[in-house]
């Protein structure tokens, strides 16, 4: 991912007010340049803080459109880095079924199961939607900082994965060049 490609986040929730909350919280991650920041940089130099990622948020109200968007993103070379899926989204498929279908399409996407219900069995979902290191849970009501931390972590992970892929490609090229 280059700096010109935004980190894509998909949210599927049937509650319009919650979708608005996602938008508000994730939009708050956008880098802001105000006069005070410019003056601080002139006086003290640029901060060592890592730059906030540019995030492209896509919201839908059902599981089927979420699956279709993931498929389309992969087809066009613009995959989603994360999907936040509400467990219950009547009348369509559940977030758990959407997670299974999304995982079948994309083994690298980070999937967050979002639920206000305590009856969600993490072991069962982990078995059905592996790998466990790319499956997460978020309880409703969530805190803004929790959601932001997920997005920041997933964005950083995507960048690390990209660098690892580049290093592996370079290593393979080196081996091919010098070892035949």
PDB file of C-alpha atoms in Angstrom:
ATOM      1  CA  UNK A   1       0.000   0.000   0.000  1.00  0.00           C
ATOM      2  CA  UNK A   2       1.420   3.329  -0.957  1.00  0.00           C
ATOM      3  CA  UNK A   3       0.605   6.592   0.712  1.00  0.00           C
ATOM      4  CA  UNK A   4      -1.857   7.388  -2.078  1.00  0.00           C
ATOM      5  CA  UNK A   5      -3.954   4.277  -1.420  1.00  0.00           C
ATOM      6  CA  UNK A   6      -6.378   4.621   1.464  1.00  0.00           C
ATOM      7  CA  UNK A   7      -6.890   1.859   3.986  1.00  0.00           C
ATOM      8  CA  UNK A   8     -10.336   0.507   3.174  1.00  0.00           C
ATOM      9  CA  UNK A   9     -12.738  -0.296   6.007  1.00  0.00           C
ATOM     10  CA  UNK A  10     -16.107  -1.973   5.508  1.00  0.00           C
ATOM     11  CA  UNK A  11     -18.897  -1.698   8.080  1.00  0.00           C
ATOM     12  CA  UNK A  12     -22.115  -3.727   7.949  1.00  0.00           C
ATOM     13  CA  UNK A  13     -24.771  -2.806  10.508  1.00  0.00           C
ATOM     14  CA  UNK A  14     -28.534  -2.510  10.144  1.00  0.00           C
ATOM     15  CA  UNK A  15     -28.774   0.483  12.506  1.00  0.00           C
ATOM     16  CA  UNK A  16     -28.368   3.823  10.667  1.00  0.00           C
ATOM     17  CA  UNK A  17     -27.399   5.624  13.894  1.00  0.00           C
ATOM     18  CA  UNK A  18     -24.564   3.164  14.487  1.00  0.00           C
ATOM     19  CA  UNK A  19     -23.335   3.647  10.932  1.00  0.00           C
ATOM     20  CA  UNK A  20     -23.261   7.382  11.658  1.00  0.00           C
ATOM     21  CA  UNK A  21     -21.217   6.643  14.794  1.00  0.00           C
ATOM     22  CA  UNK A  22     -18.702   4.635  12.776  1.00  0.00           C
ATOM     23  CA  UNK A  23     -18.395   7.497  10.288  1.00  0.00           C
ATOM     24  CA  UNK A  24     -17.902  10.089  13.009  1.00  0.00           C
ATOM     25  CA  UNK A  25     -15.329   8.062  14.946  1.00  0.00           C
ATOM     26  CA  UNK A  26     -13.314   6.951  11.927  1.00  0.00           C
ATOM     27  CA  UNK A  27     -13.441  10.395  10.291  1.00  0.00           C
ATOM     28  CA  UNK A  28     -11.859  11.711  13.480  1.00  0.00           C
ATOM     29  CA  UNK A  29      -8.700   9.762  12.556  1.00  0.00           C
ATOM     30  CA  UNK A  30      -8.148  11.930   9.487  1.00  0.00           C
ATOM     31  CA  UNK A  31      -4.971  13.964   9.711  1.00  0.00           C
ATOM     32  CA  UNK A  32      -5.700  17.599  10.400  1.00  0.00           C
ATOM     33  CA  UNK A  33      -3.412  20.481   9.607  1.00  0.00           C
ATOM     34  CA  UNK A  34      -4.243  23.619  11.462  1.00  0.00           C
ATOM     35  CA  UNK A  35      -2.261  26.789  12.061  1.00  0.00           C
ATOM     36  CA  UNK A  36      -1.143  25.638  15.525  1.00  0.00           C
ATOM     37  CA  UNK A  37       0.306  22.408  14.123  1.00  0.00           C
ATOM     38  CA  UNK A  38       2.187  24.346  11.458  1.00  0.00           C
ATOM     39  CA  UNK A  39       3.649  26.704  14.080  1.00  0.00           C
ATOM     40  CA  UNK A  40       4.669  23.787  16.320  1.00  0.00           C
ATOM     41  CA  UNK A  41       6.464  22.164  13.388  1.00  0.00           C
ATOM     42  CA  UNK A  42       8.261  25.421  12.565  1.00  0.00           C
ATOM     43  CA  UNK A  43       9.433  25.780  16.166  1.00  0.00           C
ATOM     44  CA  UNK A  44      10.148  22.174  17.108  1.00  0.00           C
ATOM     45  CA  UNK A  45      10.376  20.279  13.826  1.00  0.00           C
ATOM     46  CA  UNK A  46       8.068  17.542  12.661  1.00  0.00           C
ATOM     47  CA  UNK A  47       6.641  15.262  15.312  1.00  0.00           C
ATOM     48  CA  UNK A  48       7.847  11.674  15.428  1.00  0.00           C
ATOM     49  CA  UNK A  49       4.262  10.447  15.600  1.00  0.00           C
ATOM     50  CA  UNK A  50       3.415   8.062  12.790  1.00  0.00           C
ATOM     51  CA  UNK A  51       1.093   9.696  10.290  1.00  0.00           C
ATOM     52  CA  UNK A  52      -2.559   8.781  10.585  1.00  0.00           C
ATOM     53  CA  UNK A  53      -3.689   6.570   7.737  1.00  0.00           C
ATOM     54  CA  UNK A  54      -6.049   7.813   5.103  1.00  0.00           C
ATOM     55  CA  UNK A  55      -9.158   5.701   5.615  1.00  0.00           C
ATOM     56  CA  UNK A  56     -11.878   4.992   3.083  1.00  0.00           C
ATOM     57  CA  UNK A  57     -14.992   3.938   4.980  1.00  0.00           C
ATOM     58  CA  UNK A  58     -17.760   2.034   3.199  1.00  0.00           C
ATOM     59  CA  UNK A  59     -20.992   1.355   5.094  1.00  0.00           C
ATOM     60  CA  UNK A  60     -23.814  -1.053   4.245  1.00  0.00           C
ATOM     61  CA  UNK A  61     -26.866  -2.218   6.169  1.00  0.00           C
ATOM     62  CA  UNK A  62     -26.850  -5.923   5.257  1.00  0.00           C
ATOM     63  CA  UNK A  63     -24.445  -8.853   5.026  1.00  0.00           C
ATOM     64  CA  UNK A  64     -24.979  -9.732   1.357  1.00  0.00           C
ATOM     65  CA  UNK A  65     -23.878  -6.298   0.080  1.00  0.00           C
ATOM     66  CA  UNK A  66     -20.838  -6.522   2.386  1.00  0.00           C
ATOM     67  CA  UNK A  67     -19.804  -9.816   0.787  1.00  0.00           C
ATOM     68  CA  UNK A  68     -20.368  -8.362  -2.693  1.00  0.00           C
ATOM     69  CA  UNK A  69     -18.221  -5.313  -1.877  1.00  0.00           C
ATOM     70  CA  UNK A  70     -15.347  -7.492  -0.641  1.00  0.00           C
ATOM     71  CA  UNK A  71     -15.537  -9.531  -3.838  1.00  0.00           C
ATOM     72  CA  UNK A  72     -15.569  -6.363  -5.957  1.00  0.00           C
ATOM     73  CA  UNK A  73     -12.649  -4.883  -3.998  1.00  0.00           C
ATOM     74  CA  UNK A  74     -10.553  -7.969  -4.660  1.00  0.00           C
ATOM     75  CA  UNK A  75     -11.532  -7.992  -8.341  1.00  0.00           C
ATOM     76  CA  UNK A  76     -10.481  -4.361  -8.808  1.00  0.00           C
ATOM     77  CA  UNK A  77      -7.270  -4.633  -6.774  1.00  0.00           C
ATOM     78  CA  UNK A  78      -8.663  -2.460  -3.976  1.00  0.00           C
ATOM     79  CA  UNK A  79      -9.191  -4.925  -1.116  1.00  0.00           C
ATOM     80  CA  UNK A  80     -10.613  -4.002   2.239  1.00  0.00           C
ATOM     81  CA  UNK A  81      -8.220  -4.150   5.164  1.00  0.00           C
ATOM     82  CA  UNK A  82     -10.958  -4.615   7.745  1.00  0.00           C
ATOM     83  CA  UNK A  83     -14.628  -5.496   8.001  1.00  0.00           C
ATOM     84  CA  UNK A  84     -16.744  -4.672  11.060  1.00  0.00           C
ATOM     85  CA  UNK A  85     -19.801  -6.929  10.963  1.00  0.00           C
ATOM     86  CA  UNK A  86     -22.817  -6.688  13.233  1.00  0.00           C
ATOM     87  CA  UNK A  87     -23.998 -10.152  14.270  1.00  0.00           C
ATOM     88  CA  UNK A  88     -27.701  -9.534  13.669  1.00  0.00           C
ATOM     89  CA  UNK A  89     -28.850  -7.690  10.555  1.00  0.00           C
ATOM     90  CA  UNK A  90     -32.400  -8.797   9.750  1.00  0.00           C
ATOM     91  CA  UNK A  91     -33.817  -9.669   7.298  1.00  0.00           C
ATOM     92  CA  UNK A  92     -30.641 -10.776   5.477  1.00  0.00           C
ATOM     93  CA  UNK A  93     -27.766 -13.043   6.373  1.00  0.00           C
ATOM     94  CA  UNK A  94     -26.163 -12.668   9.782  1.00  0.00           C
ATOM     95  CA  UNK A  95     -22.817 -11.040  10.328  1.00  0.00           C
ATOM     96  CA  UNK A  96     -21.438 -14.487  11.171  1.00  0.00           C
ATOM     97  CA  UNK A  97     -22.536 -15.882   7.809  1.00  0.00           C
ATOM     98  CA  UNK A  98     -21.157 -12.775   6.093  1.00  0.00           C
ATOM     99  CA  UNK A  99     -17.853 -13.322   7.937  1.00  0.00           C
ATOM    100  CA  UNK A 100     -17.644 -16.924   6.671  1.00  0.00           C
ATOM    101  CA  UNK A 101     -18.310 -15.830   3.090  1.00  0.00           C
ATOM    102  CA  UNK A 102     -15.875 -12.921   3.304  1.00  0.00           C
ATOM    103  CA  UNK A 103     -13.158 -15.157   4.756  1.00  0.00           C
ATOM    104  CA  UNK A 104     -13.671 -17.623   1.889  1.00  0.00           C
ATOM    105  CA  UNK A 105     -12.956 -14.742  -0.506  1.00  0.00           C
ATOM    106  CA  UNK A 106     -10.112 -13.024   1.374  1.00  0.00           C
ATOM    107  CA  UNK A 107      -7.848 -14.755   3.869  1.00  0.00           C
ATOM    108  CA  UNK A 108      -6.036 -11.533   4.776  1.00  0.00           C
ATOM    109  CA  UNK A 109      -8.906  -9.236   5.741  1.00  0.00           C
ATOM    110  CA  UNK A 110      -9.254  -8.449   9.437  1.00  0.00           C
ATOM    111  CA  UNK A 111     -12.799  -9.299  10.499  1.00  0.00           C
ATOM    112  CA  UNK A 112     -14.334  -7.773  13.613  1.00  0.00           C
ATOM    113  CA  UNK A 113     -17.537  -9.357  14.894  1.00  0.00           C
ATOM    114  CA  UNK A 114     -19.578  -6.632  16.586  1.00  0.00           C
ATOM    115  CA  UNK A 115     -22.343  -7.638  18.959  1.00  0.00           C
ATOM    116  CA  UNK A 116     -24.397  -6.405  21.859  1.00  0.00           C
ATOM    117  CA  UNK A 117     -25.326  -9.986  22.727  1.00  0.00           C
ATOM    118  CA  UNK A 118     -23.346 -12.108  25.158  1.00  0.00           C
ATOM    119  CA  UNK A 119     -24.388 -15.374  23.499  1.00  0.00           C
ATOM    120  CA  UNK A 120     -21.684 -15.157  20.839  1.00  0.00           C
ATOM    121  CA  UNK A 121     -19.325 -18.144  21.191  1.00  0.00           C
ATOM    122  CA  UNK A 122     -15.836 -16.941  20.293  1.00  0.00           C
ATOM    123  CA  UNK A 123     -14.465 -20.492  19.974  1.00  0.00           C
ATOM    124  CA  UNK A 124     -17.146 -21.472  17.487  1.00  0.00           C
ATOM    125  CA  UNK A 125     -16.654 -18.363  15.386  1.00  0.00           C
ATOM    126  CA  UNK A 126     -12.878 -18.790  15.458  1.00  0.00           C
ATOM    127  CA  UNK A 127     -13.327 -22.353  14.207  1.00  0.00           C
ATOM    128  CA  UNK A 128     -15.687 -21.213  11.424  1.00  0.00           C
ATOM    129  CA  UNK A 129     -13.816 -18.054  10.371  1.00  0.00           C
ATOM    130  CA  UNK A 130     -10.085 -18.769  10.697  1.00  0.00           C
ATOM    131  CA  UNK A 131      -7.374 -17.636  11.059  1.00  0.00           C
ATOM    132  CA  UNK A 132      -7.729 -16.565  14.668  1.00  0.00           C
ATOM    133  CA  UNK A 133      -5.106 -13.822  14.308  1.00  0.00           C
ATOM    134  CA  UNK A 134      -7.350 -11.999  11.818  1.00  0.00           C
ATOM    135  CA  UNK A 135     -10.615 -12.373  13.735  1.00  0.00           C
ATOM    136  CA  UNK A 136     -11.648  -9.986  16.499  1.00  0.00           C
ATOM    137  CA  UNK A 137     -14.628  -9.165  18.692  1.00  0.00           C
ATOM    138  CA  UNK A 138     -16.039  -5.799  19.695  1.00  0.00           C
ATOM    139  CA  UNK A 139     -18.883  -5.462  22.189  1.00  0.00           C
ATOM    140  CA  UNK A 140     -21.640  -2.904  21.752  1.00  0.00           C
ATOM    141  CA  UNK A 141     -21.746  -0.247  22.874  1.00  0.00           C
ATOM    142  CA  UNK A 142     -18.128   0.290  21.893  1.00  0.00           C
ATOM    143  CA  UNK A 143     -15.893   3.183  22.819  1.00  0.00           C
ATOM    144  CA  UNK A 144     -14.573   5.490  20.104  1.00  0.00           C
ATOM    145  CA  UNK A 145     -10.969   4.796  21.097  1.00  0.00           C
ATOM    146  CA  UNK A 146     -11.489   1.041  20.742  1.00  0.00           C
ATOM    147  CA  UNK A 147     -12.731   1.427  17.192  1.00  0.00           C
ATOM    148  CA  UNK A 148      -9.952   3.869  16.311  1.00  0.00           C
ATOM    149  CA  UNK A 149      -7.313   1.545  17.771  1.00  0.00           C
ATOM    150  CA  UNK A 150      -8.584  -1.349  15.669  1.00  0.00           C
ATOM    151  CA  UNK A 151      -8.397   0.768  12.507  1.00  0.00           C
ATOM    152  CA  UNK A 152      -4.924   2.104  13.344  1.00  0.00           C
ATOM    153  CA  UNK A 153      -3.629  -1.376  14.207  1.00  0.00           C
ATOM    154  CA  UNK A 154      -5.090  -2.977  11.104  1.00  0.00           C
ATOM    155  CA  UNK A 155      -3.681  -0.225   8.901  1.00  0.00           C
ATOM    156  CA  UNK A 156      -0.215  -0.665  10.417  1.00  0.00           C
ATOM    157  CA  UNK A 157      -0.488  -4.419   9.997  1.00  0.00           C
ATOM    158  CA  UNK A 158      -1.430  -4.056   6.339  1.00  0.00           C
ATOM    159  CA  UNK A 159       1.648  -1.863   5.807  1.00  0.00           C
ATOM    160  CA  UNK A 160       3.864  -4.419   7.595  1.00  0.00           C
ATOM    161  CA  UNK A 161       2.407  -7.221   5.473  1.00  0.00           C
ATOM    162  CA  UNK A 162       3.095  -5.181   2.331  1.00  0.00           C
ATOM    163  CA  UNK A 163       6.732  -4.619   3.327  1.00  0.00           C
ATOM    164  CA  UNK A 164       7.143  -8.304   4.145  1.00  0.00           C
ATOM    165  CA  UNK A 165       5.777  -9.257   0.722  1.00  0.00           C
ATOM    166  CA  UNK A 166       8.207  -6.842  -0.948  1.00  0.00           C
ATOM    167  CA  UNK A 167      11.135  -8.267   1.020  1.00  0.00           C
ATOM    168  CA  UNK A 168      10.135 -11.818   0.119  1.00  0.00           C
ATOM    169  CA  UNK A 169       9.831 -10.880  -3.558  1.00  0.00           C
ATOM    170  CA  UNK A 170      13.299  -9.283  -3.432  1.00  0.00           C
ATOM    171  CA  UNK A 171      14.707 -12.390  -1.732  1.00  0.00           C
ATOM    172  CA  UNK A 172      13.164 -14.648  -4.362  1.00  0.00           C
ATOM    173  CA  UNK A 173      14.603 -12.432  -7.101  1.00  0.00           C
ATOM    174  CA  UNK A 174      18.040 -12.596  -5.489  1.00  0.00           C
ATOM    175  CA  UNK A 175      17.866 -16.381  -5.187  1.00  0.00           C
ATOM    176  CA  UNK A 176      16.749 -16.735  -8.781  1.00  0.00           C
ATOM    177  CA  UNK A 177      19.495 -14.403 -10.021  1.00  0.00           C
ATOM    178  CA  UNK A 178      22.386 -15.960  -8.080  1.00  0.00           C
ATOM    179  CA  UNK A 179      21.296 -19.538  -7.518  1.00  0.00           C
ATOM    180  CA  UNK A 180      19.623 -20.237 -10.801  1.00  0.00           C
TER     181      UNK A 180
END
